[in-house]
Coordinates of C-alpha atoms in Angstrom, one line a residue:
X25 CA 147.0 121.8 137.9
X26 CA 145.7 118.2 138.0
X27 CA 141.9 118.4 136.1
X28 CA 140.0 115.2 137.0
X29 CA 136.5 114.3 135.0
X30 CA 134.1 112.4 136.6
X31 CA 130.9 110.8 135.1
X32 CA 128.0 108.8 137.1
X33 CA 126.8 106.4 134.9
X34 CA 122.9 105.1 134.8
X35 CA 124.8 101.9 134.5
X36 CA 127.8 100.6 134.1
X37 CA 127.6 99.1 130.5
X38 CA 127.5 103.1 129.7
X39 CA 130.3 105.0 129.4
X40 CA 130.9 108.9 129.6
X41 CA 131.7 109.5 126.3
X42 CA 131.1 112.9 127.0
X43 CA 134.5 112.7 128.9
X44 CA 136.6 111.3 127.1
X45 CA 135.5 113.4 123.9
X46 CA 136.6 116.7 126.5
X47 CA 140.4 115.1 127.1
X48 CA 141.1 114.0 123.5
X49 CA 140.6 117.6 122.6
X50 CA 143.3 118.8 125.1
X51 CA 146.7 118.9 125.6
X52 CA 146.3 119.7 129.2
X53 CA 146.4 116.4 131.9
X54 CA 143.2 114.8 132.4
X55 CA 142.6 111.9 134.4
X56 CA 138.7 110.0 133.7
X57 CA 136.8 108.8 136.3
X58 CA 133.8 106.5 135.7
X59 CA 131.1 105.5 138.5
X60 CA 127.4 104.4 138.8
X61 CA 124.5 106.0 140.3
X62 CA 124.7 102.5 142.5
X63 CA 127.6 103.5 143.9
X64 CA 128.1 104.9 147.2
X65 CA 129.2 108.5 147.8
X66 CA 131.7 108.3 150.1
X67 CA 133.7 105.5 147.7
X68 CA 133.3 108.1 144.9
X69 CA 134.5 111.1 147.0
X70 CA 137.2 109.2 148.4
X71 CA 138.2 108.2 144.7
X72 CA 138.5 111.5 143.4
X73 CA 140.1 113.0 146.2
X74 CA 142.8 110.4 146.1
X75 CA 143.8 111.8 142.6
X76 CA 144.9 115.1 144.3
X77 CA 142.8 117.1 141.6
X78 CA 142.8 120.9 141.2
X79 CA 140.1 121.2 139.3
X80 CA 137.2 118.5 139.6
X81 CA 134.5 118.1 136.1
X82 CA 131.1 116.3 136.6
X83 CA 129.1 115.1 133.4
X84 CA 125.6 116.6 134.8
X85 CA 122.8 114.2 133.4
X86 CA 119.3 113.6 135.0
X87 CA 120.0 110.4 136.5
X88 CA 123.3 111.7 138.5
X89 CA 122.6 115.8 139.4
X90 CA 121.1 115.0 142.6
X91 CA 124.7 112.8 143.4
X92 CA 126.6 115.6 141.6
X93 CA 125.2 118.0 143.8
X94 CA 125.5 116.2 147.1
X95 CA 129.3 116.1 145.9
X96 CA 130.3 119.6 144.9
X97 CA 128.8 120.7 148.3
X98 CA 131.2 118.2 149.9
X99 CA 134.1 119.2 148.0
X100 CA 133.6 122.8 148.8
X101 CA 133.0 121.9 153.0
X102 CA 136.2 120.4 153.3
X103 CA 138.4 121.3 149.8
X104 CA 137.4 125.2 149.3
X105 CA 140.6 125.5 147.3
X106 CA 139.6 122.9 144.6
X107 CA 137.6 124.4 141.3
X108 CA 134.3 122.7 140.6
X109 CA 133.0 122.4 136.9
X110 CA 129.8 120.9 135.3
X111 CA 129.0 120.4 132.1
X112 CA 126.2 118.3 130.2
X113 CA 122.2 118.8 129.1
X114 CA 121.0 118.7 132.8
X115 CA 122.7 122.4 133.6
X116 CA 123.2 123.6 130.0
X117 CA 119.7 125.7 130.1
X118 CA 119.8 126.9 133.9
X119 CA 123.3 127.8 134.8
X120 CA 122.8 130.3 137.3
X121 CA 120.3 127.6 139.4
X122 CA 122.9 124.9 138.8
X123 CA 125.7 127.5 140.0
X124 CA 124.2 128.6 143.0
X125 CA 122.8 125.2 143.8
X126 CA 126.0 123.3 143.7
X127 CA 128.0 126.3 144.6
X128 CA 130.4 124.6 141.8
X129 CA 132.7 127.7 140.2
X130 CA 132.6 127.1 136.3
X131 CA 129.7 125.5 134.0
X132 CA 130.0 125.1 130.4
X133 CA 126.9 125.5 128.3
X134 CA 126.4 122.8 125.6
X135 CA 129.4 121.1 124.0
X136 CA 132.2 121.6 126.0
X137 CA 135.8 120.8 123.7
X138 CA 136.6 124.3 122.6
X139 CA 135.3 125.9 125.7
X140 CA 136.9 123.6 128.0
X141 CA 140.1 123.2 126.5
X142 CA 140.1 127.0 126.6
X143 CA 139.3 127.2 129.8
X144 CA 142.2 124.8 131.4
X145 CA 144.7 127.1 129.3
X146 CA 143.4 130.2 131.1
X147 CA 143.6 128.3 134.7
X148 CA 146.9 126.9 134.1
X149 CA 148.8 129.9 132.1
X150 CA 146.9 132.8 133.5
X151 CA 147.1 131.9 137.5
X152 CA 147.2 135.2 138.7
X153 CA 143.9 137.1 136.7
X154 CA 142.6 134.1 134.8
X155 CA 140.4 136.1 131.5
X156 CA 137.2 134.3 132.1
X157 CA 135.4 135.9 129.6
X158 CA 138.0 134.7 126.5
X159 CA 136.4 131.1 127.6
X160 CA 133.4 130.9 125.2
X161 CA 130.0 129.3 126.6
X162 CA 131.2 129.4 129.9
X163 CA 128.6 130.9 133.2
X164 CA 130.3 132.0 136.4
X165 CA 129.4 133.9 139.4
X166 CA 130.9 137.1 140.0
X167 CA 129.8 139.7 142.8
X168 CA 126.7 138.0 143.2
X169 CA 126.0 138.1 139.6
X170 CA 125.6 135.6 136.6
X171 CA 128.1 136.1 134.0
X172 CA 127.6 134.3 130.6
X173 CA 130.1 134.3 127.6
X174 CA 128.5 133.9 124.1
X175 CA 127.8 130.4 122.9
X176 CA 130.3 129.0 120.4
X177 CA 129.6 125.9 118.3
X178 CA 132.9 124.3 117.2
X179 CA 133.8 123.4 113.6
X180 CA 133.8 119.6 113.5
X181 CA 136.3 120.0 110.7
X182 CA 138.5 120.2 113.6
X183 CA 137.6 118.3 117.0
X184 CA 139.0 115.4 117.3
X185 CA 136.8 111.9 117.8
X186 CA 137.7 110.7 121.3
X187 CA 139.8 106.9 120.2
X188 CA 139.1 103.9 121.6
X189 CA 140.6 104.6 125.0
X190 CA 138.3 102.3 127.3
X191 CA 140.2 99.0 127.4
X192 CA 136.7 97.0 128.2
X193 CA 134.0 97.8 125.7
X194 CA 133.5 93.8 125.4
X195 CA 131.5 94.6 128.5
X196 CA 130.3 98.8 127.2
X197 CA 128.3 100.4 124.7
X198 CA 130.6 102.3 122.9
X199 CA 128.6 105.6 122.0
X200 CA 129.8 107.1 119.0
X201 CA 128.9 110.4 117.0
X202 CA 128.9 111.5 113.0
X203 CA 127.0 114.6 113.6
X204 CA 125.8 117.3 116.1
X205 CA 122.3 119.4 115.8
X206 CA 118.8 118.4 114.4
X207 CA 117.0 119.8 111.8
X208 CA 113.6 119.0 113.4
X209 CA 111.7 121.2 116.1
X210 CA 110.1 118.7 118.8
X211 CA 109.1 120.7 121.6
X212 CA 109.8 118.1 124.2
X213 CA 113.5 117.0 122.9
X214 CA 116.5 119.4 123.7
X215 CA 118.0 118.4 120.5
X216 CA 116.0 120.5 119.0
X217 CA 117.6 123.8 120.5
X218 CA 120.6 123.4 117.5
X219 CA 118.7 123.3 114.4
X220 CA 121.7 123.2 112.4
X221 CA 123.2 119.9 111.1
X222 CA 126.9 119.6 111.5
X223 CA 128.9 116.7 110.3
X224 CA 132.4 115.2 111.5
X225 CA 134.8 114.4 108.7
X226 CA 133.6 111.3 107.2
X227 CA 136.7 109.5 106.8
X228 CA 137.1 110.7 110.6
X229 CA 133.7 108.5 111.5
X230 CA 135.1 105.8 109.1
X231 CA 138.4 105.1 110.9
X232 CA 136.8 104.6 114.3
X233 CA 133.8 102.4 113.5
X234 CA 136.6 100.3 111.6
X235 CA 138.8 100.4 115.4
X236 CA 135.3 99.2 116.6
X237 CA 134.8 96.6 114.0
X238 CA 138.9 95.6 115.1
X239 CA 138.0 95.5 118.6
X240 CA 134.8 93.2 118.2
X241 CA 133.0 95.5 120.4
X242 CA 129.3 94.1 120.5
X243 CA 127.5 97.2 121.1
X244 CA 127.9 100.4 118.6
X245 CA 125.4 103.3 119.2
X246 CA 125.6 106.3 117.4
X247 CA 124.5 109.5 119.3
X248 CA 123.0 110.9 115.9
X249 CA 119.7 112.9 116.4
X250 CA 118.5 111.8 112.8
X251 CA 121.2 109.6 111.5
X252 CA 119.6 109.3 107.9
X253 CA 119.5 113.0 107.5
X254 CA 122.5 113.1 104.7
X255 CA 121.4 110.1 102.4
X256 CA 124.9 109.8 100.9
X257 CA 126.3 110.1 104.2
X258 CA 124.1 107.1 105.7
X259 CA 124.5 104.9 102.8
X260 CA 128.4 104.8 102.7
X261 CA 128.7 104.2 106.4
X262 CA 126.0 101.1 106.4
X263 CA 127.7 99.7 103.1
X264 CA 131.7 100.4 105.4
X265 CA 129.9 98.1 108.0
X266 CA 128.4 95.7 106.3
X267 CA 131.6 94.9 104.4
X268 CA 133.6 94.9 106.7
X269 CA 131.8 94.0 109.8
X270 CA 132.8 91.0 111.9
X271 CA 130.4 90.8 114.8
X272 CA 129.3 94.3 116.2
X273 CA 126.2 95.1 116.1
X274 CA 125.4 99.5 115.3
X275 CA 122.3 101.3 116.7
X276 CA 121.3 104.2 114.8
X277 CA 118.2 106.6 115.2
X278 CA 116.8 107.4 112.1
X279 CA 113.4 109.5 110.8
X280 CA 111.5 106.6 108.8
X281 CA 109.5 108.4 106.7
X282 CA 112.7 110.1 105.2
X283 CA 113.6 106.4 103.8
X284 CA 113.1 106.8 100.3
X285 CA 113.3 103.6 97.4
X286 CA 116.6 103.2 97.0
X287 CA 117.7 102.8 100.4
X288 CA 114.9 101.2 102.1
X289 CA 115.7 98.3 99.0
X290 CA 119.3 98.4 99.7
X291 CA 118.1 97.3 103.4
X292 CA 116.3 95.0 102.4
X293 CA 119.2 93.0 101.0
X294 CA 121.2 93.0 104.1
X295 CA 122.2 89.6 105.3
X296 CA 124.0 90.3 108.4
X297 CA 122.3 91.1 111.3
X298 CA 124.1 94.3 112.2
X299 CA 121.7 96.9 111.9
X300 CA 119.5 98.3 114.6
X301 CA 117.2 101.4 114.2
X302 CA 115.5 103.7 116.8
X303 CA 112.8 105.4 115.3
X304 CA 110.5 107.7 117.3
X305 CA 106.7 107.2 116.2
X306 CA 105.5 109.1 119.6
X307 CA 101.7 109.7 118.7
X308 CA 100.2 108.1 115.4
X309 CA 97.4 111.3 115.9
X310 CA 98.4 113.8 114.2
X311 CA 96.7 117.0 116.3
X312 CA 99.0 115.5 119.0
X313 CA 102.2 115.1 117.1
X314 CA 101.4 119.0 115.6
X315 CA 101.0 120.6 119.0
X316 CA 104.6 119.5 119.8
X317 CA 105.7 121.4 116.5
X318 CA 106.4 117.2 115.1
X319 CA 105.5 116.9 111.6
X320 CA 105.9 113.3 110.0
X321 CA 104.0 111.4 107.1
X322 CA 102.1 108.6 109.2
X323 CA 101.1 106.3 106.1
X324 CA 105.1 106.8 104.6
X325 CA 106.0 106.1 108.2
X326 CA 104.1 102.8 108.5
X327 CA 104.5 101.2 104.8
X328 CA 108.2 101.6 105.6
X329 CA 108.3 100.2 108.9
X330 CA 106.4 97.7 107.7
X331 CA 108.8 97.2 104.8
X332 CA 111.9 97.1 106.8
X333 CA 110.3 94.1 108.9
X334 CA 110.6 92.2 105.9
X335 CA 114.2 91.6 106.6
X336 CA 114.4 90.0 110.0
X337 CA 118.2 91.3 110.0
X338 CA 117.2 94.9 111.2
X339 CA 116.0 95.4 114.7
X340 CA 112.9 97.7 114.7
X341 CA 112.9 99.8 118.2
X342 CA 109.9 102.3 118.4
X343 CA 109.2 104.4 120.9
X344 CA 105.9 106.1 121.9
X345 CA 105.5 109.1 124.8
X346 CA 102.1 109.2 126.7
X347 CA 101.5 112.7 128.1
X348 CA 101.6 115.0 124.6
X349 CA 99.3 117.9 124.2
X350 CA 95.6 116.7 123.1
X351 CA 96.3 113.3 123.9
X352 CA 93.6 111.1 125.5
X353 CA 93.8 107.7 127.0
X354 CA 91.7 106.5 124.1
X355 CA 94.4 108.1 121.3
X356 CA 97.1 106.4 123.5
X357 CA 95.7 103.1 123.3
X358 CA 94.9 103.6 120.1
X359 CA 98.9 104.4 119.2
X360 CA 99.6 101.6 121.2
X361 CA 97.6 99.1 119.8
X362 CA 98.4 100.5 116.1
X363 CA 102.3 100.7 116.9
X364 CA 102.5 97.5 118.3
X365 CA 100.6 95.7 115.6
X366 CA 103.6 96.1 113.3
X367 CA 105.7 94.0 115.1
X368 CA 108.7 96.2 116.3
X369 CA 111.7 94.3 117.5
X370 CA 110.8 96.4 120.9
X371 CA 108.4 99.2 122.0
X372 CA 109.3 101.5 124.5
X373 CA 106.4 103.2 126.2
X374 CA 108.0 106.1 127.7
X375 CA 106.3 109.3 129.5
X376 CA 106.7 112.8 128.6
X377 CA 109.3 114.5 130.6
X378 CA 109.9 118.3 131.1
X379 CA 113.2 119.3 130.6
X380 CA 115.0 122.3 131.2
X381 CA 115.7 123.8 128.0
X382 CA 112.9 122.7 126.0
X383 CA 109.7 124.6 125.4
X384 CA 107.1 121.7 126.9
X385 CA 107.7 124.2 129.6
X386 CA 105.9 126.8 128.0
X387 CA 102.8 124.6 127.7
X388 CA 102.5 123.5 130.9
X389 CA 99.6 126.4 131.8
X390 CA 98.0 126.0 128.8
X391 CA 97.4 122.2 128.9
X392 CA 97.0 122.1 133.0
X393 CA 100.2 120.0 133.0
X394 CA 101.5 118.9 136.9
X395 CA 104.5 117.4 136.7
X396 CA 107.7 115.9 139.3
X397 CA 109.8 119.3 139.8
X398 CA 112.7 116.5 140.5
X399 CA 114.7 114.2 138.0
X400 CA 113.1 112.7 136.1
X401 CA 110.8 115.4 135.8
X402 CA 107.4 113.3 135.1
X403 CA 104.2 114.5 133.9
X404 CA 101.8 113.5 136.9
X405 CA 98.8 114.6 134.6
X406 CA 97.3 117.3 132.8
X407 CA 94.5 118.1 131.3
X408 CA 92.8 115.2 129.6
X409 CA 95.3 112.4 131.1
X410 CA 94.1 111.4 134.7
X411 CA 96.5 110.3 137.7
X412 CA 94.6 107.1 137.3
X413 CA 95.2 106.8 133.3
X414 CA 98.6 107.4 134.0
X415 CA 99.2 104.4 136.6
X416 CA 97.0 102.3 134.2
X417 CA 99.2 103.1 131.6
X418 CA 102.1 102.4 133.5
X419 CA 101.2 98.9 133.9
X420 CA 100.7 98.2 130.7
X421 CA 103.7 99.5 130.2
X422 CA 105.1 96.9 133.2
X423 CA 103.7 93.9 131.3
X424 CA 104.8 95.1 127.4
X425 CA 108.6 95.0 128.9
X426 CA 108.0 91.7 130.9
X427 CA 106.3 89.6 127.6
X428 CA 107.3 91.8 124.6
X429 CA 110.2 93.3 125.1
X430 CA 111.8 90.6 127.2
X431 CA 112.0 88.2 123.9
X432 CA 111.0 85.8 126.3
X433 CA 107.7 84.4 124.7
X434 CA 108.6 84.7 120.7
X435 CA 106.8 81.7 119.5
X436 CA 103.1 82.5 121.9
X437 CA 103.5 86.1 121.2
X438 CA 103.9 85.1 116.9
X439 CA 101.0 82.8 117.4
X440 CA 98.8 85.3 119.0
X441 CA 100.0 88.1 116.5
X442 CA 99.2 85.5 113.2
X443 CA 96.3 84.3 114.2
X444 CA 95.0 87.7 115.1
X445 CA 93.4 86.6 118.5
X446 CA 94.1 89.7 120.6
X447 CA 91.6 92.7 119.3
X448 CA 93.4 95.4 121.8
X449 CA 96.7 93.9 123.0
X450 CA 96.8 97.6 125.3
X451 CA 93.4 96.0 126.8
X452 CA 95.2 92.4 126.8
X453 CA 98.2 93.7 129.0
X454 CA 96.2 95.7 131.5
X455 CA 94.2 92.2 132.0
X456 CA 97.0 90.1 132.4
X457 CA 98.3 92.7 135.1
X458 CA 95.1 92.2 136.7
X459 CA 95.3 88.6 136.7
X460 CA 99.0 89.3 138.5
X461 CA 97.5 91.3 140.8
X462 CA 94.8 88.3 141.6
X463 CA 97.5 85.6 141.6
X464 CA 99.6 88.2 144.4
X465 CA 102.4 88.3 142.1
X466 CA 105.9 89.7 143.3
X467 CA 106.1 92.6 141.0
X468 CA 109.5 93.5 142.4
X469 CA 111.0 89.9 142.5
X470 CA 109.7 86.8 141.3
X471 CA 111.2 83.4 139.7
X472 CA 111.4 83.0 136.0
X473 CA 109.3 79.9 136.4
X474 CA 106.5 81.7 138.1
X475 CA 105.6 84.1 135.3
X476 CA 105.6 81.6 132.1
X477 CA 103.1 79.3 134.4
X478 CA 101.1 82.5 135.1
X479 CA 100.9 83.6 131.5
X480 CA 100.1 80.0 130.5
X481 CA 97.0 79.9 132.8
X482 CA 96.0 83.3 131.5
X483 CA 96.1 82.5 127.8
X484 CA 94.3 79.7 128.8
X485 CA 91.2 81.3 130.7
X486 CA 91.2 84.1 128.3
X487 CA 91.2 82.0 125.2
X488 CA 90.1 78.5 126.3
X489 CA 90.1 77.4 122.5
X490 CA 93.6 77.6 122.6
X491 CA 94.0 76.6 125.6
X492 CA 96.3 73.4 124.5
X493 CA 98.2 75.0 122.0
X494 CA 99.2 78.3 123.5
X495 CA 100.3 76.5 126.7
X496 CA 102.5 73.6 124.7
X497 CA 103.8 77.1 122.8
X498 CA 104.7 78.6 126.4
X499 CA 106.6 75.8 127.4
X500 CA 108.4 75.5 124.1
X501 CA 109.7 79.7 124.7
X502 CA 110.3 78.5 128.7
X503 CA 112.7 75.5 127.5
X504 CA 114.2 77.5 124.4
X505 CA 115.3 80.3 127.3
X506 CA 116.7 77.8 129.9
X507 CA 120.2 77.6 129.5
X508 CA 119.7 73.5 132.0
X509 CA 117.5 71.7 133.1
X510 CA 115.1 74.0 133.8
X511 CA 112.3 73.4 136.7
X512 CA 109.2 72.2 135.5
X513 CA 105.8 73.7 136.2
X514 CA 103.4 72.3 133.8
X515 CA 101.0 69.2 133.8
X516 CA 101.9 67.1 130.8
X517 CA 99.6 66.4 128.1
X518 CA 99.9 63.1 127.3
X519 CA 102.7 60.5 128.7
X520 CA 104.3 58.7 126.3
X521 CA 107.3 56.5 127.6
X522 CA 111.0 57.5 126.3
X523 CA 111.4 54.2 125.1
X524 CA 108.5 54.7 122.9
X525 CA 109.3 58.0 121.9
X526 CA 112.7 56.6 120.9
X527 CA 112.3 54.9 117.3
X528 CA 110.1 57.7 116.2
X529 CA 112.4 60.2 116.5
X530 CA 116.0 58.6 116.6
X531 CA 116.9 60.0 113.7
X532 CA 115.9 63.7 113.5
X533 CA 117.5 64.9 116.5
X534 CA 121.1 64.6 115.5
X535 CA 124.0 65.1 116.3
X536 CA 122.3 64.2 119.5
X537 CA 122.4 60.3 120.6
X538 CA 120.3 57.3 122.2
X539 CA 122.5 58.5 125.6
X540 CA 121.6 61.9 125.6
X541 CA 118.1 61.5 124.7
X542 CA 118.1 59.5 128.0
X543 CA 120.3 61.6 130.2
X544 CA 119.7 65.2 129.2
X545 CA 116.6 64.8 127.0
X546 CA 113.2 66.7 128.5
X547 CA 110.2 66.1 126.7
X548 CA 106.8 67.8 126.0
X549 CA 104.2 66.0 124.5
X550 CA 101.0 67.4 123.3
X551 CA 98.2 65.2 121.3
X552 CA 100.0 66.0 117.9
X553 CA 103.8 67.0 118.4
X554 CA 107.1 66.5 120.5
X555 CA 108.8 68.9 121.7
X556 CA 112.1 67.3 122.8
X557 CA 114.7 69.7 124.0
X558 CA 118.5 69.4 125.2
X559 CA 120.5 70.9 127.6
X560 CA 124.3 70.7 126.8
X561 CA 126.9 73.0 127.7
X562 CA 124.7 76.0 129.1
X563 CA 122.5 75.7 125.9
X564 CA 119.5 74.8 125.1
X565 CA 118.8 72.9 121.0
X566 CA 114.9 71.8 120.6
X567 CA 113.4 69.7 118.2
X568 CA 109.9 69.9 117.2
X569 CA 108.6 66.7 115.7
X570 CA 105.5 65.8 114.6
X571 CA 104.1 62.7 116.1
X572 CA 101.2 60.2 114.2

């Protein structure tokens, strides 16, 4: 019996690693088939029809159960014969809805190697009274009824870690794994339903981050819940990469305020910039935080966040959720404004989702929580978080990723942040969305041009002693991001002729010649510096030169 996997990507750069764990821990034929939630159902059915499969397995996820489930339906209209299976954290905690919903014949609850290679043995050797119930973590219905199997969690001593069988990670994340479980109790995270570490043989974890060092694959991002967990462990796998690493860069997510001396001063001595941390802050209240059974040490938390940015190697990426228990609109600006104040590589504003499985579902009475009963599963509000608040939130959310988290403005935003001019940058955001609003910006499309001239003219209405400077610092990140000759959208500040300019500053902007200062030189020129910037080859190099 031909077994094909399918998994529907969020995006393409994302693989379903899920998968290809599931078919390096059988013997059985497998065939992997990869798709986008962009991509149209009938190319997708026709796809996996074409491999003639007898048993057809869907990676269930949020983003793709709605697909999934349009699929299995069509599968079982026209190909009754053919055996469905899900898997994944979208059906894991509601297997008798999932069942009955995608009248699929077979889901297996949680991870799926031991259960699933178990259960292709039974389908392929036992054809005439397949023994279900030897297939561990596996739901079916029979006679109308749910049957379960108990729950088995594999000894990682012994599943293998799925090789480097996708032939374009230059173009992938490759998502990677050194342990299973989490020893913390967050209501909202499903992680939190294994409270038992478990580790993969280190020298296991070694091999394959060294076929990913081999392979150059830019992207490496480990799946850990709490990647720091095991000191020793962490330690030897950072010091593998960092001697060995050629250009990848590794994602981890790690539990800051379990950084202790030793390692956050080994960070600090790292000179490549390879590393790249996730570390959930959530709430900086601590009620809030408590209510959701999250316990963390806010001052340790900060002074080694704030630590860590000392070493502009590491990649800070902090993530808050707005919708906790006893949070307020005030103690989410506050977090935001606090959070963002130590200058996190990014900061993801996210919003509190209910997921099957996880016990936010037993608060919902109790804090007056309404909330999308469809994926993504959305608070809409509760209790002390309006509609309103929530919309206002989420455009301040809209305008962090658009200035912030783009990298497109580094050298206004450092300005801003050194010289302290923004009291509530929460309050700044939600203005400058305002002002878009005014201007009848294109939220949903717009030119590049259009929002760096936008910005400038904010800055320079809401802080018109800076008027010059932040504007001449707007055109500076608008040039440094253009990869030609970019359109120009700006007044200039004072005209000075090139063949003025020329003898002043001849000889600092080598390599570059008298030609190309002519041909593919653009100039900016405020009252006390040049800003002279090239475009060669689908790069930009600037030069920043003071002028007297």
């Amino acid at each position: 019996m031909k077994t094909v996997l399918v998994g529907i990507n969020a995006k393409y750069i994302h693989p379903s690693i899920a998968l290809y764990q599931l078919k390096a821990n059988t013997s059985y034929e497998v065939k992997v088939l990869e798709f986008t939630i962009k991509e149209s159902i009938d190319k997708i059915y026709h796809a996996i029809i074409g491999e003639n499969p007898g048993l057809i397995g869907f990676s269930c996820y949020l983003w793709n159960i709605t697909l999934v489930t349009k699929l299995t339906r069509l599968f079982k209209t026209y190909h009754p014969h053919i055996k469905i299976l899900l898997g994944g954290p979208e059906v894991s905690y509601d297997a008798e809805y999932f069942l009955n919903e995608t009248k699929a014949d077979f889901l297996i609850r949680g991870e799926g190697e031991v259960a699933f290679d178990r259960l292709l043995k039974v389908l392929n050797e036992e054809i005439n009274e397949p023994d279900l119930a030897s297939v561990p973590s596996l739901s079916f219905i029979r006679d109308g009824k749910l049957i379960a199997t108990p729950m088995v969690l594999a000894d990682l001593n012994k599943i293998k870690i799925a090789p480097l069988t996708v032939t374009d990670y230059q173009k992938r994340i490759l998502y990677l794994e050194s342990s299973r479980g989490c020893p913390f109790n967050c209501s909202y995270c499903l992680s939190s339903a294994e409270k038992r570490v478990r580790f993969f043989p280190l020298e296991d974890v070694v091999n394959i981050i060294r076929n990913a060092i081999e392979a150059r694959v830019p992207v490496v991002k480990f799946l850990d819940r709490t990647f720091n967990i095991n000191k020793k462990y962490f330690l030897t796998i950072l010091k593998l990469i960092e001697s060995e690493n050629i250009e990848s860069v590794f994602q981890f997510e790690i539990v800051a305020d379990l950084l202790d001396k030793e390692v956050i001063g080994y960070l600090l001595t790292v000179k490549q910039r390879f590393i790249r941390f996730e570390i959930g802050i959530q709430s900086t209240n601590d009620r809030v935080n408590a209510a959701v059974n999250r316990r963390q040490d806010m001052q340790l938390l900060k002074k080694n966040i704030l630590a860590l940015r000392q070493n502009s190697n590491i990649e800070l990426h902090l993530d808050l959720i707005v919708g906790l228990p006893f949070e307020t609109k005030e103690s989410a600006i506050f977090s935001f404004d606090e959070v963002i104040s130590w200058r996190p590589t990014e900061l993801q504003l996210g919003f509190l989702k209910f997921l099957r499985g996880t016990r936010m579902l037993d608060l919902v009475d109790e804090f007056g929580y309404k909330y999308h009963k469809i994926p993504p599963y959305e608070i809409i509000r509760n209790n002390l978080l309006s509609e309103n608040d929530l919309s206002e939130i989420k455009k301040v959310e809209f305008v962090l990723n658009k200035i912030y988290n783009s990298k497109w403005f580094p050298k206004t935003l450092d300005f801003l942040f050194l010289n302290r001019l923004i009291a509530s940058w929460y309050r700044f955001f939600l203005a400058f969305y305002g002002y878009l609003q005014d201007q009848k910006f294109s939220f949903s499309s717009y030119q590049r041009d259009t929002l760096y001239s936008l910005f400038a003219n904010f800055l320079s209405e809401t802080l018109p002693g800076y008027s010059e400077k932040l504007t001449f610092l707007v055109i500076q990140d608008y040039l440094d991001k253009a990869k030609t000759r970019p359109k120009k959208w700006w007044k200039d500040f004072k005209i000075i002729e090139k063949h003025e300019l020329l003898p002043l500053v001849e000889d600092k902007i080598k390599p570059f010649t008298k030609e190309d200062f002519y041909r593919n030189g653009l100039i900016v020129t405020s009252e006390k510096e040049i800003y002279i910037c090239f475009f060669k080859n689908f790069t930009a190099t600037s030069f920043l030169i003071p002028l007297h």
